[in-house]
Amino acid sequence: MKRVMVLGSSFVDLMTRAPHLPEHGETVMGTYFKMGPGGKGFNQAVAARRAGAAICTAIKLGRDEFASVPLRYMEQYDMNRDYVRYSDELPTGNALIMVDEVTSQNMIAVYAGASASFGEEDFEALKPAIDSCDCLLLQLEINMDFMEKVVPYAVSKGIKVILNPAPAAEIPEVLLSSLYAVIPNEVEAKLITGIPVVWKEQTDEELMEACGKAADWFFAKGVSNVIITLGKKGLYVNNGSEARRFTNYDEIKPVDTTGAGDAFCGGFLAALGEEKDIFDAAAFGNVVSNLSVTRIGAAPSMPSREEIDAFLKNR
Ligand code: RIB
């Protein structure tokens, strides 16, 4: 078993479901509200943990009430809390999420708070964890200057670094060169590479061609493996010599797609920890993400290993 680590954001999600998402200036009456743990980093760590990984989780919280939300969860799922960092100045980050209860699509606004304040002291404190892991998964909800420190450091230690470039942002070259894998969704792939990957408008053939071009763009930057998550259209996986498409399971009826990408990344990481190759790890992540959309919420929707195995057994 390889040692896997997630370094990233931890927020409190304030989620409302409504009959439709509001237009600019419109107020929509919600039908459901829930507060729970979220943030892409935290969701991915929970997904990996629930899928069976002995994950090391590095997050940064405020010294406030909201911090207890992820901490309680970590206790419940027996997640190592040695690398939880704290800011004395900034609050725990939060995310305002609106979910369309008809389409299950969402809109999210994030205030990163403490998650965007990783600094030199945190770097020193996290080094032992980074040094001892085999695979490190990161996203883009923490401060970029810290990412620019951590990624080259981890790469220099021979660690497999996986980047989920979400939310989409301009990515410094130093983050892409030598990545083991990059996992954008179609919006991020389009924004980062400039190549239109638009599953809603493209035929399957056009979509695969666009994904291939986007993958080539990442390969040219030094990335070894490219995975593009395609919502309803499943996944595109390319290891540089072979490209494969994975579709969603027909029987899955989504109720909330929030955190689906995180479920995939966490499941993928857990499978890498079990030394699965890129395609098998992607197939495993696909099951985790398919199961996660059948439940409401982000971190709380991640399936357990028993649920994953039971699902796979029936197929
Ligand atoms: O990917 C879903 C996550 O995005 C939510 O949990 C929210 O916190 C935002 O970070």
mmCIF file of C-alpha atoms and ligand atoms in Angstrom:
data_model
loop_
_atom_site.group_PDB
_atom_site.id
_atom_site.type_symbol
_atom_site.label_atom_id
_atom_site.label_comp_id
_atom_site.label_asym_id
_atom_site.label_seq_id
_atom_site.Cartn_x
_atom_site.Cartn_y
_atom_site.Cartn_z
ATOM 1 C CA MET A 1 0.000 0.000 0.000
ATOM 2 C CA LYS A 2 1.408 3.415 -0.989
ATOM 3 C CA ARG A 3 1.127 6.447 1.291
ATOM 4 C CA VAL A 4 -1.223 9.091 -0.051
ATOM 5 C CA MET A 5 -1.779 12.697 0.979
ATOM 6 C CA VAL A 6 -4.217 15.498 0.187
ATOM 7 C CA LEU A 7 -3.172 19.099 0.720
ATOM 8 C CA GLY A 8 -5.902 21.645 0.143
ATOM 9 C CA SER A 9 -8.941 23.614 1.168
ATOM 10 C CA SER A 10 -11.403 22.882 3.915
ATOM 11 C CA PHE A 11 -14.608 24.920 3.975
ATOM 12 C CA VAL A 12 -17.993 24.827 5.580
ATOM 13 C CA ASP A 13 -20.640 24.384 2.878
ATOM 14 C CA LEU A 14 -23.906 26.274 3.303
ATOM 15 C CA MET A 15 -26.131 24.545 0.809
ATOM 16 C CA THR A 16 -29.629 25.445 -0.340
ATOM 17 C CA ARG A 17 -31.722 23.515 -2.840
ATOM 18 C CA ALA A 18 -34.250 25.401 -4.955
ATOM 19 C CA PRO A 19 -36.631 24.679 -7.860
ATOM 20 C CA HIS A 20 -34.249 26.560 -10.160
ATOM 21 C CA LEU A 21 -31.019 28.556 -9.911
ATOM 22 C CA PRO A 22 -31.637 32.321 -9.623
ATOM 23 C CA GLU A 23 -31.058 34.737 -12.520
ATOM 24 C CA HIS A 24 -29.109 37.940 -11.752
ATOM 25 C CA GLY A 25 -31.177 39.965 -9.300
ATOM 26 C CA GLU A 26 -33.745 37.201 -8.779
ATOM 27 C CA THR A 27 -34.598 35.752 -5.350
ATOM 28 C CA VAL A 28 -35.647 32.123 -5.363
ATOM 29 C CA MET A 29 -37.365 30.448 -2.406
ATOM 30 C CA GLY A 30 -35.285 27.473 -1.275
ATOM 31 C CA THR A 31 -36.751 24.122 -0.261
ATOM 32 C CA TYR A 32 -33.875 22.614 1.750
ATOM 33 C CA PHE A 33 -30.834 23.819 3.683
ATOM 34 C CA LYS A 34 -27.869 21.976 5.090
ATOM 35 C CA MET A 35 -24.559 23.027 6.602
ATOM 36 C CA GLY A 36 -21.721 20.520 6.315
ATOM 37 C CA PRO A 37 -18.031 19.977 5.608
ATOM 38 C CA GLY A 38 -16.736 20.840 2.155
ATOM 39 C CA GLY A 39 -13.891 22.428 0.252
ATOM 40 C CA LYS A 40 -12.317 20.504 -2.595
ATOM 41 C CA GLY A 41 -9.304 19.409 -0.554
ATOM 42 C CA PHE A 42 -11.369 18.157 2.359
ATOM 43 C CA ASN A 43 -13.911 16.424 0.101
ATOM 44 C CA GLN A 44 -11.128 14.621 -1.745
ATOM 45 C CA ALA A 45 -9.499 13.505 1.495
ATOM 46 C CA VAL A 46 -12.829 12.190 2.789
ATOM 47 C CA ALA A 47 -13.504 10.399 -0.509
ATOM 48 C CA ALA A 48 -10.088 8.711 -0.336
ATOM 49 C CA ARG A 49 -10.528 7.819 3.335
ATOM 50 C CA ARG A 50 -14.025 6.398 2.830
ATOM 51 C CA ALA A 51 -12.690 4.419 -0.148
ATOM 52 C CA GLY A 52 -10.170 2.766 2.173
ATOM 53 C CA ALA A 53 -7.013 4.910 2.025
ATOM 54 C CA ALA A 54 -4.918 5.698 5.109
ATOM 55 C CA ILE A 55 -4.806 9.303 4.027
ATOM 56 C CA CYS A 56 -2.731 12.150 5.398
ATOM 57 C CA THR A 57 -4.858 15.337 5.274
ATOM 58 C CA ALA A 58 -3.263 18.795 5.323
ATOM 59 C CA ILE A 59 -5.799 21.623 5.674
ATOM 60 C CA LYS A 60 -5.887 25.038 7.349
ATOM 61 C CA LEU A 61 -8.761 26.253 9.529
ATOM 62 C CA GLY A 62 -9.607 29.358 11.545
ATOM 63 C CA ARG A 63 -9.876 29.326 15.317
ATOM 64 C CA ASP A 64 -13.658 29.538 15.187
ATOM 65 C CA GLU A 65 -16.932 27.636 15.434
ATOM 66 C CA PHE A 66 -16.833 26.532 11.780
ATOM 67 C CA ALA A 67 -13.551 24.670 12.366
ATOM 68 C CA SER A 68 -15.416 22.083 14.410
ATOM 69 C CA VAL A 69 -17.373 20.971 11.314
ATOM 70 C CA PRO A 70 -14.455 19.270 9.471
ATOM 71 C CA LEU A 71 -12.783 18.271 12.755
ATOM 72 C CA ARG A 72 -15.847 16.318 13.904
ATOM 73 C CA TYR A 73 -15.908 14.584 10.555
ATOM 74 C CA MET A 74 -12.238 13.670 10.762
ATOM 75 C CA GLU A 75 -12.846 12.131 14.139
ATOM 76 C CA GLN A 76 -15.851 10.196 12.870
ATOM 77 C CA TYR A 77 -13.884 8.711 9.962
ATOM 78 C CA ASP A 78 -10.686 8.181 11.902
ATOM 79 C CA MET A 79 -8.682 10.612 9.778
ATOM 80 C CA ASN A 80 -5.233 11.680 10.944
ATOM 81 C CA ARG A 81 -5.439 15.264 12.303
ATOM 82 C CA ASP A 82 -1.688 15.837 12.829
ATOM 83 C CA TYR A 83 -1.474 18.095 9.778
ATOM 84 C CA VAL A 84 -4.433 20.356 10.453
ATOM 85 C CA ARG A 85 -3.023 23.883 10.551
ATOM 86 C CA TYR A 86 -4.639 26.987 12.069
ATOM 87 C CA SER A 87 -4.727 30.682 11.230
ATOM 88 C CA ASP A 88 -4.911 33.151 14.110
ATOM 89 C CA GLU A 89 -6.175 35.885 11.801
ATOM 90 C CA LEU A 90 -8.504 34.367 9.226
ATOM 91 C CA PRO A 91 -11.738 32.428 9.658
ATOM 92 C CA THR A 92 -12.395 28.922 8.372
ATOM 93 C CA GLY A 93 -13.366 29.214 4.706
ATOM 94 C CA ASN A 94 -16.930 28.777 3.542
ATOM 95 C CA ALA A 95 -18.843 28.038 0.368
ATOM 96 C CA LEU A 96 -22.325 29.229 -0.576
ATOM 97 C CA ILE A 97 -23.863 26.535 -2.745
ATOM 98 C CA MET A 98 -27.146 26.578 -4.627
ATOM 99 C CA VAL A 99 -28.418 23.344 -6.119
ATOM 100 C CA ASP A 100 -31.146 23.151 -8.765
ATOM 101 C CA GLU A 101 -33.351 20.344 -7.472
ATOM 102 C CA VAL A 102 -34.640 19.553 -10.967
ATOM 103 C CA THR A 103 -31.347 19.267 -12.879
ATOM 104 C CA SER A 104 -29.085 18.706 -9.817
ATOM 105 C CA GLN A 105 -26.645 21.282 -11.246
ATOM 106 C CA ASN A 106 -25.064 23.772 -8.852
ATOM 107 C CA MET A 107 -23.557 27.247 -8.459
ATOM 108 C CA ILE A 108 -20.848 27.868 -5.859
ATOM 109 C CA ALA A 109 -19.211 30.996 -4.400
ATOM 110 C CA VAL A 110 -16.253 30.406 -2.120
ATOM 111 C CA TYR A 111 -14.535 32.511 0.542
ATOM 112 C CA ALA A 112 -11.279 30.629 1.209
ATOM 113 C CA GLY A 113 -10.345 32.394 4.490
ATOM 114 C CA ALA A 114 -7.671 30.403 6.364
ATOM 115 C CA SER A 115 -7.293 27.992 3.423
ATOM 116 C CA ALA A 116 -5.686 30.798 1.405
ATOM 117 C CA SER A 117 -3.099 31.619 4.072
ATOM 118 C CA PHE A 118 -0.612 28.726 3.940
ATOM 119 C CA GLY A 119 2.848 30.151 4.634
ATOM 120 C CA GLU A 120 6.442 29.335 5.475
ATOM 121 C CA GLU A 121 5.649 27.957 8.938
ATOM 122 C CA ASP A 122 3.042 25.645 7.453
ATOM 123 C CA PHE A 123 5.506 24.488 4.811
ATOM 124 C CA GLU A 124 8.052 23.506 7.454
ATOM 125 C CA ALA A 125 5.379 21.776 9.536
ATOM 126 C CA LEU A 126 4.052 19.825 6.540
ATOM 127 C CA LYS A 127 7.426 18.736 5.173
ATOM 128 C CA PRO A 128 7.598 15.479 7.202
ATOM 129 C CA ALA A 129 4.189 14.461 5.839
ATOM 130 C CA ILE A 130 5.114 15.381 2.261
ATOM 131 C CA ASP A 131 8.477 13.633 2.551
ATOM 132 C CA SER A 132 6.877 10.396 3.619
ATOM 133 C CA CYS A 133 4.073 10.205 1.062
ATOM 134 C CA ASP A 134 4.170 8.499 -2.343
ATOM 135 C CA CYS A 135 1.305 10.370 -3.989
ATOM 136 C CA LEU A 136 0.188 13.940 -3.287
ATOM 137 C CA LEU A 137 -3.118 15.389 -4.507
ATOM 138 C CA LEU A 138 -3.724 19.154 -4.677
ATOM 139 C CA GLN A 139 -6.348 21.559 -6.033
ATOM 140 C CA LEU A 140 -6.424 25.341 -6.582
ATOM 141 C CA GLU A 141 -8.444 26.585 -3.600
ATOM 142 C CA ILE A 142 -5.381 27.441 -1.487
ATOM 143 C CA ASN A 143 -2.925 30.282 -2.115
ATOM 144 C CA MET A 144 -1.007 29.892 -5.377
ATOM 145 C CA ASP A 145 2.345 31.035 -3.925
ATOM 146 C CA PHE A 146 2.180 28.045 -1.579
ATOM 147 C CA MET A 147 1.348 25.705 -4.458
ATOM 148 C CA GLU A 148 4.397 27.039 -6.274
ATOM 149 C CA LYS A 149 6.529 26.032 -3.292
ATOM 150 C CA VAL A 150 5.004 22.652 -2.546
ATOM 151 C CA VAL A 151 4.701 21.174 -6.042
ATOM 152 C CA PRO A 152 8.378 21.548 -7.101
ATOM 153 C CA TYR A 153 9.434 20.382 -3.629
ATOM 154 C CA ALA A 154 7.297 17.227 -3.839
ATOM 155 C CA VAL A 155 8.405 16.538 -7.418
ATOM 156 C CA SER A 156 12.050 16.884 -6.336
ATOM 157 C CA LYS A 157 11.397 14.157 -3.743
ATOM 158 C CA GLY A 158 10.158 11.772 -6.433
ATOM 159 C CA ILE A 159 6.540 11.966 -5.238
ATOM 160 C CA LYS A 160 3.709 11.443 -7.747
ATOM 161 C CA VAL A 161 1.951 14.805 -7.766
ATOM 162 C CA ILE A 162 -1.628 14.990 -8.995
ATOM 163 C CA LEU A 163 -3.289 18.337 -9.634
ATOM 164 C CA ASN A 164 -7.025 18.901 -9.839
ATOM 165 C CA PRO A 165 -6.920 22.446 -11.309
ATOM 166 C CA ALA A 166 -10.199 23.540 -9.739
ATOM 167 C CA PRO A 167 -11.512 26.152 -9.684
ATOM 168 C CA ALA A 168 -10.043 27.074 -13.071
ATOM 169 C CA ALA A 169 -7.215 29.581 -12.892
ATOM 170 C CA GLU A 170 -4.154 30.512 -14.845
ATOM 171 C CA ILE A 171 -1.569 27.920 -13.823
ATOM 172 C CA PRO A 172 2.124 28.827 -13.551
ATOM 173 C CA GLU A 173 4.280 26.555 -15.747
ATOM 174 C CA VAL A 174 6.169 25.336 -12.685
ATOM 175 C CA LEU A 175 3.024 23.594 -11.453
ATOM 176 C CA LEU A 176 2.461 21.642 -14.639
ATOM 177 C CA SER A 177 5.947 20.452 -15.484
ATOM 178 C CA SER A 178 6.575 16.996 -13.995
ATOM 179 C CA LEU A 179 3.016 16.387 -12.769
ATOM 180 C CA TYR A 180 2.114 12.707 -12.620
ATOM 181 C CA ALA A 181 -1.479 13.544 -13.526
ATOM 182 C CA VAL A 182 -3.761 16.491 -14.105
ATOM 183 C CA ILE A 183 -7.530 16.139 -13.597
ATOM 184 C CA PRO A 184 -9.521 19.100 -14.953
ATOM 185 C CA ASN A 185 -13.235 19.052 -15.770
ATOM 186 C CA GLU A 186 -14.290 20.220 -19.221
ATOM 187 C CA VAL A 187 -14.629 23.883 -18.155
ATOM 188 C CA GLU A 188 -11.172 23.902 -16.588
ATOM 189 C CA ALA A 189 -9.652 22.032 -19.542
ATOM 190 C CA LYS A 190 -11.064 24.650 -21.915
ATOM 191 C CA LEU A 191 -9.995 27.636 -19.801
ATOM 192 C CA ILE A 192 -6.487 26.327 -19.208
ATOM 193 C CA THR A 193 -5.662 24.980 -22.672
ATOM 194 C CA GLY A 194 -7.859 27.234 -24.814
ATOM 195 C CA ILE A 195 -9.160 24.124 -26.592
ATOM 196 C CA PRO A 196 -12.961 23.927 -26.639
ATOM 197 C CA VAL A 197 -13.961 20.801 -24.717
ATOM 198 C CA VAL A 198 -17.743 21.268 -24.565
ATOM 199 C CA TRP A 199 -19.638 18.033 -24.018
ATOM 200 C CA LYS A 200 -23.025 19.727 -24.217
ATOM 201 C CA GLU A 201 -22.381 20.885 -27.786
ATOM 202 C CA GLN A 202 -20.068 18.262 -29.271
ATOM 203 C CA THR A 203 -20.744 14.833 -30.735
ATOM 204 C CA ASP A 204 -18.879 12.011 -29.016
ATOM 205 C CA GLU A 205 -16.355 11.998 -31.841
ATOM 206 C CA GLU A 206 -15.786 15.771 -31.646
ATOM 207 C CA LEU A 207 -15.508 15.544 -27.868
ATOM 208 C CA MET A 208 -12.849 12.828 -27.996
ATOM 209 C CA GLU A 209 -10.910 14.816 -30.577
ATOM 210 C CA ALA A 210 -11.049 17.947 -28.406
ATOM 211 C CA CYS A 211 -9.987 15.971 -25.315
ATOM 212 C CA GLY A 212 -7.087 14.527 -27.309
ATOM 213 C CA LYS A 213 -5.915 18.010 -28.272
ATOM 214 C CA ALA A 214 -6.258 19.263 -24.687
ATOM 215 C CA ALA A 215 -4.306 16.219 -23.476
ATOM 216 C CA ASP A 216 -1.541 16.977 -26.000
ATOM 217 C CA TRP A 217 -1.399 20.531 -24.644
ATOM 218 C CA PHE A 218 -0.797 19.182 -21.124
ATOM 219 C CA PHE A 219 1.723 16.572 -22.352
ATOM 220 C CA ALA A 220 3.701 19.360 -24.030
ATOM 221 C CA LYS A 221 3.927 21.087 -20.617
ATOM 222 C CA GLY A 222 5.414 17.976 -19.002
ATOM 223 C CA VAL A 223 2.331 16.242 -17.527
ATOM 224 C CA SER A 224 2.479 12.411 -17.709
ATOM 225 C CA ASN A 225 -1.236 11.510 -17.539
ATOM 226 C CA VAL A 226 -4.352 13.508 -18.372
ATOM 227 C CA ILE A 227 -7.856 12.817 -17.105
ATOM 228 C CA ILE A 228 -10.732 15.075 -18.123
ATOM 229 C CA THR A 229 -13.975 14.646 -16.199
ATOM 230 C CA LEU A 230 -16.936 15.183 -18.517
ATOM 231 C CA GLY A 231 -20.043 15.298 -16.304
ATOM 232 C CA LYS A 232 -22.835 13.308 -17.936
ATOM 233 C CA LYS A 233 -20.386 12.072 -20.561
ATOM 234 C CA GLY A 234 -18.119 10.307 -18.080
ATOM 235 C CA LEU A 235 -14.347 10.526 -18.289
ATOM 236 C CA TYR A 236 -11.485 10.799 -20.734
ATOM 237 C CA VAL A 237 -8.164 9.220 -19.700
ATOM 238 C CA ASN A 238 -4.892 9.446 -21.634
ATOM 239 C CA ASN A 239 -1.520 8.096 -20.472
ATOM 240 C CA GLY A 240 0.412 9.479 -23.427
ATOM 241 C CA SER A 241 0.246 6.311 -25.493
ATOM 242 C CA GLU A 242 -3.382 5.271 -25.080
ATOM 243 C CA ALA A 243 -6.653 7.153 -24.615
ATOM 244 C CA ARG A 244 -9.803 5.615 -23.111
ATOM 245 C CA ARG A 245 -13.292 6.854 -22.351
ATOM 246 C CA PHE A 246 -15.274 5.727 -19.301
ATOM 247 C CA THR A 247 -19.026 6.305 -19.243
ATOM 248 C CA ASN A 248 -21.303 6.802 -16.241
ATOM 249 C CA TYR A 249 -23.399 3.916 -14.953
ATOM 250 C CA ASP A 250 -26.910 3.963 -16.504
ATOM 251 C CA GLU A 251 -28.650 3.014 -13.283
ATOM 252 C CA ILE A 252 -27.278 6.025 -11.392
ATOM 253 C CA LYS A 253 -29.892 8.748 -10.848
ATOM 254 C CA PRO A 254 -28.106 11.947 -9.719
ATOM 255 C CA VAL A 255 -29.711 14.062 -6.987
ATOM 256 C CA ASP A 256 -26.762 16.393 -6.324
ATOM 257 C CA THR A 257 -23.579 16.643 -8.386
ATOM 258 C CA THR A 258 -21.760 18.864 -5.830
ATOM 259 C CA GLY A 259 -18.396 17.269 -5.092
ATOM 260 C CA ALA A 260 -18.641 14.694 -7.900
ATOM 261 C CA GLY A 261 -15.229 15.754 -9.239
ATOM 262 C CA ASP A 262 -13.828 15.568 -5.706
ATOM 263 C CA ALA A 263 -15.245 12.072 -5.278
ATOM 264 C CA PHE A 264 -13.488 11.051 -8.474
ATOM 265 C CA CYS A 265 -10.148 12.569 -7.405
ATOM 266 C CA GLY A 266 -10.299 11.000 -3.931
ATOM 267 C CA GLY A 267 -11.281 7.595 -5.302
ATOM 268 C CA PHE A 268 -8.560 7.833 -7.928
ATOM 269 C CA LEU A 269 -5.988 8.660 -5.244
ATOM 270 C CA ALA A 270 -7.105 5.773 -3.021
ATOM 271 C CA ALA A 271 -6.728 3.418 -5.996
ATOM 272 C CA LEU A 272 -3.242 4.769 -6.792
ATOM 273 C CA GLY A 273 -2.429 3.990 -3.160
ATOM 274 C CA GLU A 274 -3.401 0.405 -3.931
ATOM 275 C CA GLU A 275 -0.949 0.516 -6.850
ATOM 276 C CA LYS A 276 -3.618 0.359 -9.552
ATOM 277 C CA ASP A 277 -2.513 1.711 -12.938
ATOM 278 C CA ILE A 278 -3.914 4.953 -14.302
ATOM 279 C CA PHE A 279 -6.846 3.320 -16.149
ATOM 280 C CA ASP A 280 -7.897 1.031 -13.292
ATOM 281 C CA ALA A 281 -7.538 3.896 -10.825
ATOM 282 C CA ALA A 282 -9.727 6.071 -13.082
ATOM 283 C CA ALA A 283 -12.322 3.292 -13.344
ATOM 284 C CA PHE A 284 -12.386 3.063 -9.533
ATOM 285 C CA GLY A 285 -12.681 6.859 -9.186
ATOM 286 C CA ASN A 286 -15.559 6.760 -11.659
ATOM 287 C CA VAL A 287 -17.501 4.378 -9.400
ATOM 288 C CA VAL A 288 -16.838 6.593 -6.369
ATOM 289 C CA SER A 289 -18.052 9.687 -8.208
ATOM 290 C CA ASN A 290 -21.124 7.909 -9.644
ATOM 291 C CA LEU A 291 -22.145 6.762 -6.172
ATOM 292 C CA SER A 292 -21.524 10.206 -4.643
ATOM 293 C CA VAL A 293 -24.094 11.977 -6.852
ATOM 294 C CA THR A 294 -26.895 9.784 -5.521
ATOM 295 C CA ARG A 295 -26.663 11.647 -2.202
ATOM 296 C CA ILE A 296 -27.017 15.260 -1.110
ATOM 297 C CA GLY A 297 -23.919 17.226 -0.052
ATOM 298 C CA ALA A 298 -20.191 17.202 -0.812
ATOM 299 C CA ALA A 299 -18.047 15.397 1.805
ATOM 300 C CA PRO A 300 -21.136 13.706 3.333
ATOM 301 C CA SER A 301 -21.964 12.112 -0.041
ATOM 302 C CA MET A 302 -18.737 10.085 -0.357
ATOM 303 C CA PRO A 303 -19.416 6.319 -0.459
ATOM 304 C CA SER A 304 -17.782 3.847 1.908
ATOM 305 C CA ARG A 305 -15.511 1.048 0.656
ATOM 306 C CA GLU A 306 -18.252 -1.473 1.472
ATOM 307 C CA GLU A 307 -20.696 0.431 -0.752
ATOM 308 C CA ILE A 308 -18.137 0.649 -3.553
ATOM 309 C CA ASP A 309 -17.315 -3.050 -3.361
ATOM 310 C CA ALA A 310 -21.002 -4.000 -3.236
ATOM 311 C CA PHE A 311 -21.683 -1.878 -6.319
ATOM 312 C CA LEU A 312 -18.753 -3.423 -8.198
ATOM 313 C CA LYS A 313 -19.735 -6.956 -7.159
ATOM 314 C CA ASN A 314 -23.076 -6.616 -8.905
ATOM 315 C CA ARG A 315 -21.390 -5.721 -12.190
HETATM 316 O O1 RIB B 1 -16.230 20.717 -5.332
HETATM 317 C C1 RIB B 1 -17.243 21.016 -4.428
HETATM 318 C C2 RIB B 1 -16.733 21.962 -3.390
HETATM 319 O O2 RIB B 1 -16.420 23.181 -4.013
HETATM 320 C C3 RIB B 1 -17.712 22.316 -2.299
HETATM 321 O O3 RIB B 1 -17.657 21.429 -1.203
HETATM 322 C C4 RIB B 1 -17.324 23.735 -1.947
HETATM 323 O O4 RIB B 1 -16.813 23.869 -0.669
HETATM 324 C C5 RIB B 1 -16.336 24.171 -3.016
HETATM 325 O O5 RIB B 1 -15.049 24.149 -2.558
#
